[in-house]
Tab-separated table of C-alpha atoms and ligand atoms in Angstrom:
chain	number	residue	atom	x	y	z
A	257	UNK	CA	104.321	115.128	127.583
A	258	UNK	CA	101.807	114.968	125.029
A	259	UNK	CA	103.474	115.217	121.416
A	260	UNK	CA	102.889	118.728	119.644
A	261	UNK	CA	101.341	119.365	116.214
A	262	UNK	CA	104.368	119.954	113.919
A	263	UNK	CA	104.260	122.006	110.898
A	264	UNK	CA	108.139	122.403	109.961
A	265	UNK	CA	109.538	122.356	106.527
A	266	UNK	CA	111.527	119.886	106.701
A	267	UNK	CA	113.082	117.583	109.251
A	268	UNK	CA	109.343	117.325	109.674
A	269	UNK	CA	106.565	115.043	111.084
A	270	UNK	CA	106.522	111.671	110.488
A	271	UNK	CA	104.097	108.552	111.097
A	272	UNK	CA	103.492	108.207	114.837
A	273	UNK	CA	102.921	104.045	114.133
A	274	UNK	CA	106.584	104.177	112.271
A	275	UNK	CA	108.211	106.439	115.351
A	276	UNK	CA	106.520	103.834	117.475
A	277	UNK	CA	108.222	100.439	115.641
A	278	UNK	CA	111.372	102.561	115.500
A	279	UNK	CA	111.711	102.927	118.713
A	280	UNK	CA	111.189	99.163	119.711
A	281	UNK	CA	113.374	98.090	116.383
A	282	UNK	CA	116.305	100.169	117.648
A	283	UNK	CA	116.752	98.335	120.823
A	284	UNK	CA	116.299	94.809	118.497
A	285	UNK	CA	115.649	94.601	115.208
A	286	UNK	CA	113.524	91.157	114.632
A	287	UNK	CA	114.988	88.708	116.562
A	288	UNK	CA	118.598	89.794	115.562
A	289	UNK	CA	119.538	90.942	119.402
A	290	UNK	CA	121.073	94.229	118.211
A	291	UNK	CA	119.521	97.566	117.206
A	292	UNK	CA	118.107	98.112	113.494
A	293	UNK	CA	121.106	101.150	113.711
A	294	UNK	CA	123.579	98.733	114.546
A	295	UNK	CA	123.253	96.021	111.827
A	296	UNK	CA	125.658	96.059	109.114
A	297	UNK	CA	124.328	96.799	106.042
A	298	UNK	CA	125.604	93.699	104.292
A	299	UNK	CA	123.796	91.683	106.806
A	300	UNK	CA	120.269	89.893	105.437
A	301	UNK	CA	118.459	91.985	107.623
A	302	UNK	CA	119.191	94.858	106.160
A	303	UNK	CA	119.009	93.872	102.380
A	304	UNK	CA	115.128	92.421	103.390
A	305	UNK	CA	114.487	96.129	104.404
A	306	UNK	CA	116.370	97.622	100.877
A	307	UNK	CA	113.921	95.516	99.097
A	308	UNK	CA	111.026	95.808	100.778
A	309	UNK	CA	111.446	99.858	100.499
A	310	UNK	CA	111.843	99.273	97.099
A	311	UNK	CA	109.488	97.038	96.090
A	312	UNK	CA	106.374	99.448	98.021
A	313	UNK	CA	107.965	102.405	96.371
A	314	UNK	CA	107.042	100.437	92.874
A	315	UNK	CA	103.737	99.366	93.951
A	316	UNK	CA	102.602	102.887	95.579
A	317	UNK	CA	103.429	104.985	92.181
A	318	UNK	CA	103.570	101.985	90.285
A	319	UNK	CA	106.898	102.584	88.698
A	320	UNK	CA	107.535	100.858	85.186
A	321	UNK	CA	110.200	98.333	85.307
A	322	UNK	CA	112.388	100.166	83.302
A	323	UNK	CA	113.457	102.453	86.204
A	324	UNK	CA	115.785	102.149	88.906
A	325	UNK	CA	115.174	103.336	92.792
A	326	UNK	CA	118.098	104.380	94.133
A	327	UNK	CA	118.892	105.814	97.503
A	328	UNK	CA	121.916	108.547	97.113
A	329	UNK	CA	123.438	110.405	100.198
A	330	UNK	CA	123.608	114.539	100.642
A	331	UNK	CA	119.669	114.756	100.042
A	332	UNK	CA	118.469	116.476	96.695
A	333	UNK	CA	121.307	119.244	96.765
A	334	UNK	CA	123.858	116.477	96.037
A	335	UNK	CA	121.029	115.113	93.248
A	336	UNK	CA	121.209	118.719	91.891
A	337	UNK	CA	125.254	118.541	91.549
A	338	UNK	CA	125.213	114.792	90.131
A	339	UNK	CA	122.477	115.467	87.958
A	340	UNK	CA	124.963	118.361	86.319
A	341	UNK	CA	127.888	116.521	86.391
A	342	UNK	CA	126.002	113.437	84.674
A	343	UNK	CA	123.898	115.021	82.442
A	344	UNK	CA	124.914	117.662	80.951
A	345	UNK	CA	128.366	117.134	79.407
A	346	UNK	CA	130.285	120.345	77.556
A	347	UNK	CA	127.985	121.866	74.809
A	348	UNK	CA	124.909	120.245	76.232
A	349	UNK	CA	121.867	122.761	77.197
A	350	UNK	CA	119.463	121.745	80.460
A	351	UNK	CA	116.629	123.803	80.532
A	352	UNK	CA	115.012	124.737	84.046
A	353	UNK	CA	112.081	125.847	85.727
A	354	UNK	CA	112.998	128.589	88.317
A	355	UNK	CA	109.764	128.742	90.337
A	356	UNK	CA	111.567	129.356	93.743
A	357	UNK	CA	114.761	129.059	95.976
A	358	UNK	CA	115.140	125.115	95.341
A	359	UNK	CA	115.339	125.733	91.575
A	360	UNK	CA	117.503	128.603	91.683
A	361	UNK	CA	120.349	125.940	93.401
A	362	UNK	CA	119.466	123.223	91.063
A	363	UNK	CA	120.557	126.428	88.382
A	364	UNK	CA	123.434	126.944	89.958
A	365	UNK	CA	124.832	123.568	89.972
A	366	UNK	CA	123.670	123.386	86.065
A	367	UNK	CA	125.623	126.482	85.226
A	368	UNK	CA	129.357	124.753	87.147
A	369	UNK	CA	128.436	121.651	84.711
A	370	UNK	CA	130.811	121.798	81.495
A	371	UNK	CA	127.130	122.479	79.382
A	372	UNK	CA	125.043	125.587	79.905
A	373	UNK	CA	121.771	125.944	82.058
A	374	UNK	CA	118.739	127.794	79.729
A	375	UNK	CA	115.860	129.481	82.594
A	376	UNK	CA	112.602	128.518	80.522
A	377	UNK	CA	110.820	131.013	83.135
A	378	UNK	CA	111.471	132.870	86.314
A	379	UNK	CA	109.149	134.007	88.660
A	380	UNK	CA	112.255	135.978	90.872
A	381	UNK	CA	110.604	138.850	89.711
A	382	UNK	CA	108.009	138.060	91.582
A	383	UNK	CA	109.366	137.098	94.768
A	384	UNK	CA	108.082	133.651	93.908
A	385	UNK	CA	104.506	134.219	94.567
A	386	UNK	CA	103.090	132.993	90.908
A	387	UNK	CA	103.679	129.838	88.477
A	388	UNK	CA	103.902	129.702	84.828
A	389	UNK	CA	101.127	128.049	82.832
A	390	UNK	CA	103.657	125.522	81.484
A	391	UNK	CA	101.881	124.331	78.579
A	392	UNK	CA	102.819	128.163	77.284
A	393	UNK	CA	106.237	127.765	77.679
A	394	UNK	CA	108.629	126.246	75.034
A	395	UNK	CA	111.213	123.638	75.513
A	396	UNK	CA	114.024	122.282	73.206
A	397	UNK	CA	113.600	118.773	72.507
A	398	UNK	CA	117.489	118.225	72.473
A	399	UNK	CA	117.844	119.573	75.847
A	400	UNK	CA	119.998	117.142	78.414
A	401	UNK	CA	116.825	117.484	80.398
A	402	UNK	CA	113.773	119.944	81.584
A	403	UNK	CA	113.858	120.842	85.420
A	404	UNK	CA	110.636	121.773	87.252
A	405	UNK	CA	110.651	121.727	90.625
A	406	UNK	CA	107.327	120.322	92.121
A	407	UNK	CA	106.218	121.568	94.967
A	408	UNK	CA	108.275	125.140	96.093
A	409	UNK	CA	108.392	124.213	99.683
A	410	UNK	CA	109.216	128.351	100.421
A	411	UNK	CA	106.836	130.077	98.286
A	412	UNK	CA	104.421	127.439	98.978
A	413	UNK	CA	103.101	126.949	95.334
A	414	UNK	CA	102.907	123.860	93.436
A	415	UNK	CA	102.803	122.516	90.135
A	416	UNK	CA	99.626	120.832	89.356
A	417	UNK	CA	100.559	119.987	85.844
A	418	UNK	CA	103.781	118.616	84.633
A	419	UNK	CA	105.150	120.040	81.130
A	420	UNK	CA	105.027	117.470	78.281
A	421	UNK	CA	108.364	117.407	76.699
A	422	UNK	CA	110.551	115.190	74.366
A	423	UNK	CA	113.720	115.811	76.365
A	424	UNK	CA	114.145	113.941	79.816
A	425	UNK	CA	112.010	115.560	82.602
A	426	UNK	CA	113.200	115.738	85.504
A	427	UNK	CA	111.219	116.600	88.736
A	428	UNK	CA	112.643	118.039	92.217
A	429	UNK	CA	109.903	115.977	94.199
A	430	UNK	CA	111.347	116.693	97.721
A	431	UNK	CA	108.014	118.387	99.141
A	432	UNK	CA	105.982	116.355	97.355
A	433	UNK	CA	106.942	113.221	97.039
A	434	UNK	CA	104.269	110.463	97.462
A	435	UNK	CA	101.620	112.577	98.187
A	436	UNK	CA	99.608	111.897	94.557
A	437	UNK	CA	99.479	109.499	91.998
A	438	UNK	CA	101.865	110.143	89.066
A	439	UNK	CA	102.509	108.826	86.018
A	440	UNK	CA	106.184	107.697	86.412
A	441	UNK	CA	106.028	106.610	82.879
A	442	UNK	CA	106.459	110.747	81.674
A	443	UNK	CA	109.232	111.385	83.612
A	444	UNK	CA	113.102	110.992	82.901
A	445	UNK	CA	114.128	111.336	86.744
A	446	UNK	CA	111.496	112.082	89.813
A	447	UNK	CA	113.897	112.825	92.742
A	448	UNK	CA	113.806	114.265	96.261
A	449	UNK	CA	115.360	114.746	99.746
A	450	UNK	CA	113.271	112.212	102.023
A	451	UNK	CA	113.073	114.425	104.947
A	452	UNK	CA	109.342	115.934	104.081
A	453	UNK	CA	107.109	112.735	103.344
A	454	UNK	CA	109.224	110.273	103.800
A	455	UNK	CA	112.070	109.556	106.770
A	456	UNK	CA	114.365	111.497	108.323
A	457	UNK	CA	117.080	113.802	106.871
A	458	UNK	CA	120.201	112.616	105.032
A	459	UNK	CA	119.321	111.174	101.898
A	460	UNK	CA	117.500	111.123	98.790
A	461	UNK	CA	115.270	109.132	96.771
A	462	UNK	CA	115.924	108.533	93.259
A	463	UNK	CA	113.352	107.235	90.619
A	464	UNK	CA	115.745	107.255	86.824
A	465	UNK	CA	114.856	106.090	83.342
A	466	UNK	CA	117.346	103.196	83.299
A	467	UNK	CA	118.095	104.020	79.479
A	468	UNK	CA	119.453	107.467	81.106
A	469	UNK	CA	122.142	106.480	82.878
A	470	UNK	CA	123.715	105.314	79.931
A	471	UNK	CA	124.099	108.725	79.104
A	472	UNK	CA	126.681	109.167	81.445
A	473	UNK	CA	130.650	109.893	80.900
A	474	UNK	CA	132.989	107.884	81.946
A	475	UNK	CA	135.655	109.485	84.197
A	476	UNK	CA	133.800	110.563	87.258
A	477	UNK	CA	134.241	109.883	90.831
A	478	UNK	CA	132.472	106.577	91.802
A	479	UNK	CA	130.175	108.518	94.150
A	480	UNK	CA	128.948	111.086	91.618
A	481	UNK	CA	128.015	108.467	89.335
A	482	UNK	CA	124.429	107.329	89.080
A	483	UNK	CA	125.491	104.187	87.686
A	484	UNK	CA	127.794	103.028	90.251
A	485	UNK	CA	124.844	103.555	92.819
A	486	UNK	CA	122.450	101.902	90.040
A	487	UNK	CA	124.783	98.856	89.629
A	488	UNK	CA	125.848	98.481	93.607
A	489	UNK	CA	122.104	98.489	94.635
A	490	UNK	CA	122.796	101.856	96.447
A	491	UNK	CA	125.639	99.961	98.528
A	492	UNK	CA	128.778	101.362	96.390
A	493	UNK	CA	129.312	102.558	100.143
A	494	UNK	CA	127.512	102.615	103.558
A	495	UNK	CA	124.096	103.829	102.381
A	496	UNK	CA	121.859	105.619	105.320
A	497	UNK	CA	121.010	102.615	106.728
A	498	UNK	CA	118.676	104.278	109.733
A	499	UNK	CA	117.132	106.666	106.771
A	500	UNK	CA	116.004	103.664	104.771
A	501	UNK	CA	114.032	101.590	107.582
A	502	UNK	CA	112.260	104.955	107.951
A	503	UNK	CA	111.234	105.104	104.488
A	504	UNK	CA	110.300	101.934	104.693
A	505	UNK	CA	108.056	102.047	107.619
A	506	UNK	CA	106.666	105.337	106.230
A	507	UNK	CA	105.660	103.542	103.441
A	508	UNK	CA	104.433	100.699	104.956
A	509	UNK	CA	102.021	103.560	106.908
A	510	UNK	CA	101.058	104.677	103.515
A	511	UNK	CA	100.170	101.921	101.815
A	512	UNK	CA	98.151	99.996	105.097
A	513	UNK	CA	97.213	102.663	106.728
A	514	UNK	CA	96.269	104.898	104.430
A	515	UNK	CA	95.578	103.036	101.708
A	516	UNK	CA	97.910	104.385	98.860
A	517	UNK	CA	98.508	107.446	96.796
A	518	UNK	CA	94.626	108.048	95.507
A	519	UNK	CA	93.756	108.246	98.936
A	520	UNK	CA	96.448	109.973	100.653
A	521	UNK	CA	95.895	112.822	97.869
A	522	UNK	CA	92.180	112.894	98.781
A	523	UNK	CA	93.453	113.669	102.111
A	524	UNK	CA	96.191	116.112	101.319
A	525	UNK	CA	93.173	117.804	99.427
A	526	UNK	CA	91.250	118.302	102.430
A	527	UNK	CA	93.367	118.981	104.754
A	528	UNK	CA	94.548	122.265	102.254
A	529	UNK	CA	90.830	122.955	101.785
A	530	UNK	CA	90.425	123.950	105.774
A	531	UNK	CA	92.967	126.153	105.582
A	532	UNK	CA	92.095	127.933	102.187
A	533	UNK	CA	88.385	128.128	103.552
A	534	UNK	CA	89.555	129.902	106.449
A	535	UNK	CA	91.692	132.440	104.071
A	536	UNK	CA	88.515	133.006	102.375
A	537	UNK	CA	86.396	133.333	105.343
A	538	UNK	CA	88.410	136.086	106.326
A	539	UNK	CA	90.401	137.750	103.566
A	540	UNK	CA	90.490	140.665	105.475
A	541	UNK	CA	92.796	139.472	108.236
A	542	UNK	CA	94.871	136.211	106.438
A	543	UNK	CA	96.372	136.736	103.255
A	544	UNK	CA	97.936	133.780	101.264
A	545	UNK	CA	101.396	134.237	99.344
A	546	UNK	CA	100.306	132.547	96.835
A	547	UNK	CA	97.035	134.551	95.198
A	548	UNK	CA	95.773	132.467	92.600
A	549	UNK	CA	94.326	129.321	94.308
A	550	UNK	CA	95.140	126.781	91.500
A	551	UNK	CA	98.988	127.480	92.164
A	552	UNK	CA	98.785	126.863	95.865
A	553	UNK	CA	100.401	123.889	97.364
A	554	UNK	CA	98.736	121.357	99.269
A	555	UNK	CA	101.743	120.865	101.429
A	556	UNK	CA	103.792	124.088	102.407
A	557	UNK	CA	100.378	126.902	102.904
A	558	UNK	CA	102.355	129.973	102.896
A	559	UNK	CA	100.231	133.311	104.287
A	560	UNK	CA	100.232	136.812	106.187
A	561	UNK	CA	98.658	138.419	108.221
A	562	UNK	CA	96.875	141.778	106.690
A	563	UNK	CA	98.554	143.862	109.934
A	564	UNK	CA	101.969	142.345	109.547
A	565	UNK	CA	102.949	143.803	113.173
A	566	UNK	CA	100.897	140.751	114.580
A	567	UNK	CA	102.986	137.993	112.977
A	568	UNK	CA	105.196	137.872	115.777
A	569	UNK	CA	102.236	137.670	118.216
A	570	UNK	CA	100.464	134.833	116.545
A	571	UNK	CA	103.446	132.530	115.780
A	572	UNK	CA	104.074	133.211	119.470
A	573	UNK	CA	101.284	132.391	120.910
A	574	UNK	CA	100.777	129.443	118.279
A	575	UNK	CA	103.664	127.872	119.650
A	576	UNK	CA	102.311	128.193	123.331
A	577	UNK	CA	99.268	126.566	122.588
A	578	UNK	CA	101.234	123.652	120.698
A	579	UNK	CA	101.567	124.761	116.786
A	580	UNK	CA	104.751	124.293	116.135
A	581	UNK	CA	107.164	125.610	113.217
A	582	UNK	CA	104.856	127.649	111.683
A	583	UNK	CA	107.499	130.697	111.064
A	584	UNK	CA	107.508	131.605	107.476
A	585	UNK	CA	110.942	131.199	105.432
A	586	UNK	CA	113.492	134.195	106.300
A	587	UNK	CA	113.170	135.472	102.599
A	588	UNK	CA	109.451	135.153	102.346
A	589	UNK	CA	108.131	136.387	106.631
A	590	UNK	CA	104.983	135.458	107.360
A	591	UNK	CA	103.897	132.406	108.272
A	592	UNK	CA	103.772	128.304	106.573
A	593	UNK	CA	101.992	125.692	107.444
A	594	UNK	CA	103.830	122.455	106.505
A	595	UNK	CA	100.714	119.871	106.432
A	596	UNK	CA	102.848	116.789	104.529
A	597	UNK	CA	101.427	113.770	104.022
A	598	UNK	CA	102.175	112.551	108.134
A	599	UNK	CA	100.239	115.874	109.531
A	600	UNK	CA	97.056	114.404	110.534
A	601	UNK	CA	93.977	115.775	109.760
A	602	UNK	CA	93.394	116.690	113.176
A	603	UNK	CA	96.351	118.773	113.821
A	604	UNK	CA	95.228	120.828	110.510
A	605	UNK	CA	91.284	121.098	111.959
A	606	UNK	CA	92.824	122.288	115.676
A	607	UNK	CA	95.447	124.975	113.584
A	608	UNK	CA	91.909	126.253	111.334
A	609	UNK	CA	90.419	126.784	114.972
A	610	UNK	CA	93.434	128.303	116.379
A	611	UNK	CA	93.694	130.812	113.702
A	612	UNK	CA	89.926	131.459	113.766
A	613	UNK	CA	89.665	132.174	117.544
A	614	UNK	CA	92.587	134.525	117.264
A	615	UNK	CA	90.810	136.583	114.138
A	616	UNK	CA	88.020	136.874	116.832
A	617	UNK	CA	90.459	138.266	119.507
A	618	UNK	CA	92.342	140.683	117.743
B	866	PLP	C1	112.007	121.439	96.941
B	866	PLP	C2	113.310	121.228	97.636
B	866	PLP	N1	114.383	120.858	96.914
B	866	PLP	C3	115.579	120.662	97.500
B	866	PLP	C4	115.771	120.831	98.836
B	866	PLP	C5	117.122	120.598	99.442
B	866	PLP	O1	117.091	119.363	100.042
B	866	PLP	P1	118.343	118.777	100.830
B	866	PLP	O2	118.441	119.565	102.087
B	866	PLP	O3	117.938	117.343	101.023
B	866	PLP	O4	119.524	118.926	99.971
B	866	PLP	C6	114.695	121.204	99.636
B	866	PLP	C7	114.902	121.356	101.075
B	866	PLP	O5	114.201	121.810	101.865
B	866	PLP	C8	113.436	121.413	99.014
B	866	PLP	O6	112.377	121.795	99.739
């Protein structure tokens, strides 16, 4: 069976040449005669991986040396409830972005932190659909951190400009992560749940100011502590051993086959640009969430259709003619097209004609 285009959220596609060395390495993972799965993590193998991941994580964003890379279990929700518990001790203010469903949790766990959680902006009002121009906004230079969330994989906006501030930044990267250059340097923490650009679901991927974690009270469990994970090279316990080796080879894809970050964003760009031309190109039948074009992500393109009775019909007939997972969030209807950084170009070019041909049928 020929493999369909995928456009979920989030488990979502991934690198056909990594699937492909996957499946061989899980039967024997380089001469070891056991499965990549089956290794223990102690085991050389296994650390060689660790490091590699690492080390093209630092050369892809080039990440200063004084940050850490740390892989942490329960995906960017449990980065959300460390980050509180960490962070923001009693008395201590975070200040937050809430530009969508991803920030409102990263809130919540902020406000069940002994400090108190101060929302900068909210765009609830607006059922998500706009961004703030953040250089308007203000921000307390003695907060425990700033919180923006990226990329609002539901809405389908995206920050294209960071905030400067004085206090720690820290960015939920999940659906965006390693699909631009960045300047690590400006950020206190860039984290995210792997499962978008990255590897399979599980885990997430931590990028810290070192100097930060010294910020952080004693008295916590071991596995809510950043700088167990940060001293124990991720290995205070089993880490995701399976998620890792994807990240790796995902990486790998990005770097070889791609060619890096500056490149991969030139593609993310076009890829987003077929499917905005087509929303121009006829306004009258697609409509995109997300109005003003400068706030639209180049990774989750949320839209509707003008007669909202043929939503059903198109997603239906999308997924018979191999589109899959293009079913809007429950609290947003519609439709989204997640085109991460493993979509290939193709499968975007065949969804612009798919959509086209069925504006000329209906
Ligand atoms: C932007 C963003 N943040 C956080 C999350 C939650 O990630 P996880 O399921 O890894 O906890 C998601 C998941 O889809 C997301 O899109």
């Amino acid at each position: 069976m020929a493999r369909k285009h995928n456009f979920f959220a989030g488990p979502a596609v991934m690198p056909v040449p990594a699937i492909k060395q996957a499946q061989k390495d899980l039967y024997e993972f380089k001469e070891t005669g056991i499965g990549l799965a089956e290794i223990s993590h102690r085991s050389k193998a296994f650390d060689d991986v660790l490091i590699e991941t690492i080390a093209r994580a630092k050369r892809l964003y080039k990440i200063p040396e004084d940050y850490s890379i740390l892989f942490v279990q329960g995906g960017a929700s449990m980065m959300m409830a460390i980050n509180a518990l960490d962070f923001v001790p009693e008395g201590a203010v975070a200040q937050l972005i809430d530009s969508g469903r991803w920030s409102e949790r990263a809130i919540k766990e902020v406000n069940r932190s002994k400090g108190t959680a101060d929302v900068v902006w909210s765009g609830k009002e607006y059922n998500y659909s706009k961004l703030p121009n953040v250089d308007e906004l203000e921000f307390n230079d003695n907060a425990a951190f700033v919180h923006i969330t990226s990329n609002n994989t539901v809405a389908g906006s995206q920050f294209h400009k960071f905030p400067q501030t004085k206090a720690p930044l820290f960015v939920d990267a999940s659906s965006d992560f390693f699909s631009r250059p960045l300047d690590i340097s400006k950020f206190g923490m860039l984290y995210g749940g792997v499962q978008k650009n990255l590897g399979p679901s599980g885990s997430a991927m931590v990028i810290v100011k070192k100097e930060l974690l010294e910020r952080i009270p004693d008295g916590l469990s071991e596995m809510l502590d950043l700088r167990i994970y940060d001293k124990k090279n991720s290995m205070y316990n089993t880490p995701s051993t399976f998620v890792i080796y994807m990240v790796n080879l995902t990486l790998k894809w990005l770097e070889e086959e791609i060619g890096g970050l500056d490149k991969m964003y030139a593609l993310n760009l076009k890829k987003q640009a077929l499917l905005n031309d087509l929303f121009d190109k006829y306004s009258d039948f697609y409509k995109p969430v997300i109005s003003k074009k400068e706030d639209r992500s180049y990774m989750n393109m949320t839209f509707r259709l003008h007669n909202q009775e043929l939503e059903s019909v198109i997603i239906k007939k999308a997924t018979d003619a191999g589109f899959i997972g293009l079913k809007g969030h429950r609290s947003v209807g519609g439709l989204r097209a997640s085109i991460y950084n493993s979509c290939p170009l193709e499968s975007v070019q065949k969804l612009t004609a798919f959509l086209e041909n069925f504006v000329h049928n209906h």
